[in-house]
């Protein structure tokens, strides 16, 4: 880890966030991905104010560290957050992931399924449970076999997943009076 990476990590974690990843391009762009730590009382998702707070602090720290860059971007890792460290895999066990292996296993490198810790007594590592079109399968893997792992985005438009499901009989007919003369 170079000094600028250490400075970025100390700053981000010192502000109470998790450092997910950093990128540095030849053109001088320094990109920093942050996330909330598990169980953060301030919420589950990174918002613009979080990025602004980290950006302001990093600008000062990187100047003191004499790290040159032309542009600094701080953002959330997105809905398809990458899983890189063992702590990431532990935090997101039970979630749907896309997994790409470095080497093909039985002619295939890409898998999509539910991430699980390997059962006690079966060694270190992880398991992905997926459906091959016929039946559920399980593939055990270690982190050194992984080229890339990402969460599968779960999109929840306007919190509708918590809305009660209406049966067709409960759906009002247009023009029907309901609730004191107001149409639903």
Coordinates of C-alpha atoms in Angstrom, one line a residue:
X1 CA 0.0 0.0 0.0
X2 CA 1.4 3.4 -1.0
X3 CA 1.4 6.4 1.3
X4 CA -1.6 8.0 -0.5
X5 CA -3.6 4.8 -0.2
X6 CA -2.8 4.6 3.5
X7 CA -3.8 8.3 4.0
X8 CA -7.1 7.7 2.1
X9 CA -7.9 4.6 4.2
X10 CA -7.1 6.3 7.5
X11 CA -9.2 9.4 6.6
X12 CA -12.2 7.4 5.4
X13 CA -12.3 5.0 8.3
X14 CA -11.5 7.9 10.7
X15 CA -14.7 9.6 9.5
X16 CA -16.7 6.4 10.2
X17 CA -17.0 5.0 6.7
X18 CA -15.7 1.9 5.1
X19 CA -13.2 2.2 2.2
X20 CA -14.4 -0.1 -0.5
X21 CA -11.9 0.7 -3.3
X22 CA -9.6 3.3 -4.8
X23 CA -8.6 3.9 -8.4
X24 CA -5.9 6.2 -9.8
X25 CA -5.7 6.9 -13.5
X26 CA -2.7 8.1 -15.5
X27 CA -4.7 11.3 -16.2
X28 CA -4.7 12.3 -12.6
X29 CA -8.1 11.1 -11.6
X30 CA -8.3 9.8 -8.0
X31 CA -11.5 7.9 -7.4
X32 CA -12.5 6.7 -3.9
X33 CA -15.5 4.4 -3.2
X34 CA -17.0 4.6 0.3
X35 CA -19.8 2.7 2.1
X36 CA -21.4 2.8 5.4
X37 CA -20.1 0.3 8.0
X38 CA -22.5 -2.5 8.8
X39 CA -25.2 -1.4 11.4
X40 CA -24.5 2.3 11.0
X41 CA -27.2 4.2 12.9
X42 CA -27.2 7.0 10.2
X43 CA -28.7 4.7 7.6
X44 CA -27.9 2.0 5.1
X45 CA -26.9 4.0 2.1
X46 CA -24.3 6.6 1.2
X47 CA -25.8 10.0 0.3
X48 CA -24.3 13.1 -1.4
X49 CA -23.6 14.7 2.0
X50 CA -21.4 11.7 2.9
X51 CA -19.4 12.1 -0.3
X52 CA -19.0 15.8 0.2
X53 CA -17.8 15.3 3.8
X54 CA -15.1 12.8 2.8
X55 CA -14.1 14.9 -0.3
X56 CA -13.5 18.0 1.8
X57 CA -11.4 16.0 4.4
X58 CA -9.4 14.1 1.7
X59 CA -8.5 17.4 -0.1
X60 CA -6.8 18.6 3.0
X61 CA -5.1 15.3 3.9
X62 CA -3.9 14.7 0.3
X63 CA -2.4 18.2 0.2
X64 CA -0.5 17.6 3.5
X65 CA 0.6 14.2 2.1
X66 CA 1.8 15.9 -1.0
X67 CA -0.3 13.6 -3.2
X68 CA -0.8 15.1 -6.6
X69 CA -4.1 14.6 -8.5
X70 CA -6.1 16.6 -11.0
X71 CA -9.5 15.5 -10.0
X72 CA -10.9 13.7 -6.9
X73 CA -14.2 11.7 -7.0
X74 CA -15.8 10.2 -3.9
X75 CA -18.8 8.0 -4.4
X76 CA -20.7 5.0 -3.2
X77 CA -19.8 1.7 -4.7
X78 CA -23.3 1.4 -6.2
X79 CA -26.0 -1.2 -6.1
X80 CA -23.6 -3.8 -7.6
X81 CA -21.0 -3.3 -4.9
X82 CA -17.8 -5.3 -5.3
X83 CA -16.8 -7.8 -2.7
X84 CA -13.1 -7.8 -2.2
X85 CA -12.1 -8.6 1.4
X86 CA -13.1 -11.4 3.7
X87 CA -15.1 -8.9 5.7
X88 CA -17.2 -8.0 2.6
X89 CA -18.0 -11.7 2.1
X90 CA -19.0 -12.1 5.7
X91 CA -21.1 -9.0 5.7
X92 CA -23.1 -9.9 2.6
X93 CA -23.5 -13.7 3.3
X94 CA -27.1 -14.5 2.4
X95 CA -27.2 -12.0 -0.4
X96 CA -27.5 -12.7 -4.2
X97 CA -24.1 -12.2 -5.9
X98 CA -22.5 -12.5 -9.3
X99 CA -19.2 -14.4 -9.1
X100 CA -16.5 -14.7 -11.7
X101 CA -13.7 -17.2 -11.1
X102 CA -10.1 -16.8 -12.3
X103 CA -10.1 -20.4 -13.8
X104 CA -13.1 -22.2 -15.2
X105 CA -14.8 -24.9 -13.1
X106 CA -16.5 -27.6 -15.3
X107 CA -16.3 -25.3 -18.3
X108 CA -17.7 -22.2 -16.6
X109 CA -16.3 -19.1 -14.9
X110 CA -19.5 -17.1 -14.1
X111 CA -22.0 -17.9 -11.5
X112 CA -25.0 -16.1 -10.0
X113 CA -26.5 -17.2 -6.7
X114 CA -26.7 -16.8 -2.9
X115 CA -23.5 -16.3 -1.0
X116 CA -23.0 -18.5 2.0
X117 CA -20.2 -19.3 4.5
X118 CA -19.0 -22.9 4.2
X119 CA -20.6 -25.0 6.9
X120 CA -18.6 -25.7 10.1
X121 CA -16.0 -28.4 9.6
X122 CA -15.9 -28.1 5.8
X123 CA -12.8 -25.8 5.7
X124 CA -12.3 -22.2 5.1
X125 CA -13.9 -20.3 2.3
X126 CA -17.3 -19.6 0.8
X127 CA -20.1 -21.2 -1.1
X128 CA -22.4 -20.0 -3.8
X129 CA -25.8 -21.7 -4.2
X130 CA -27.2 -21.4 -7.7
X131 CA -29.7 -23.0 -10.0
X132 CA -28.3 -24.6 -13.1
X133 CA -31.7 -24.7 -14.8
X134 CA -32.6 -28.1 -13.4
X135 CA -31.7 -28.1 -9.7
X136 CA -30.0 -26.1 -7.0
X137 CA -26.2 -26.6 -7.0
X138 CA -23.5 -25.4 -4.6
X139 CA -20.0 -24.4 -5.5
X140 CA -17.3 -24.0 -2.7
X141 CA -14.6 -21.5 -3.4
X142 CA -11.8 -19.5 -1.7
X143 CA -11.1 -15.8 -2.2
X144 CA -7.9 -16.5 -4.2
X145 CA -10.0 -18.2 -6.8
X146 CA -12.2 -15.1 -7.3
X147 CA -11.6 -12.7 -10.2
X148 CA -14.6 -10.6 -9.3
X149 CA -17.6 -10.8 -7.0
X150 CA -20.4 -8.2 -6.9
X151 CA -23.8 -7.9 -5.2
X152 CA -26.7 -8.3 -7.6
X153 CA -28.6 -5.1 -7.5
X154 CA -32.0 -5.2 -5.8
X155 CA -34.1 -2.2 -6.9
X156 CA -36.9 -1.1 -4.7
X157 CA -39.0 1.6 -6.3
X158 CA -40.7 3.8 -3.7
X159 CA -40.7 1.1 -1.1
X160 CA -43.3 -0.9 -2.9
X161 CA -42.0 -4.2 -1.6
X162 CA -43.7 -3.4 1.7
X163 CA -47.1 -2.5 0.2
X164 CA -49.8 -5.0 0.7
X165 CA -50.8 -7.0 -2.3
X166 CA -54.3 -6.3 -3.5
X167 CA -56.5 -9.0 -4.9
X168 CA -58.5 -8.1 -8.0
X169 CA -61.7 -8.2 -5.9
X170 CA -60.3 -5.3 -3.7
X171 CA -59.5 -3.1 -6.7
X172 CA -62.1 -0.4 -7.1
X173 CA -63.9 0.1 -10.4
X174 CA -63.2 3.6 -11.9
X175 CA -66.0 6.0 -10.9
X176 CA -66.9 3.9 -7.9
X177 CA -67.3 5.9 -4.7
X178 CA -65.1 4.8 -1.8
X179 CA -64.1 6.5 1.4
X180 CA -66.8 9.2 1.8
X181 CA -67.3 10.0 -1.9
X182 CA -63.6 10.1 -2.9
X183 CA -62.5 7.8 -5.6
X184 CA -59.5 5.6 -4.8

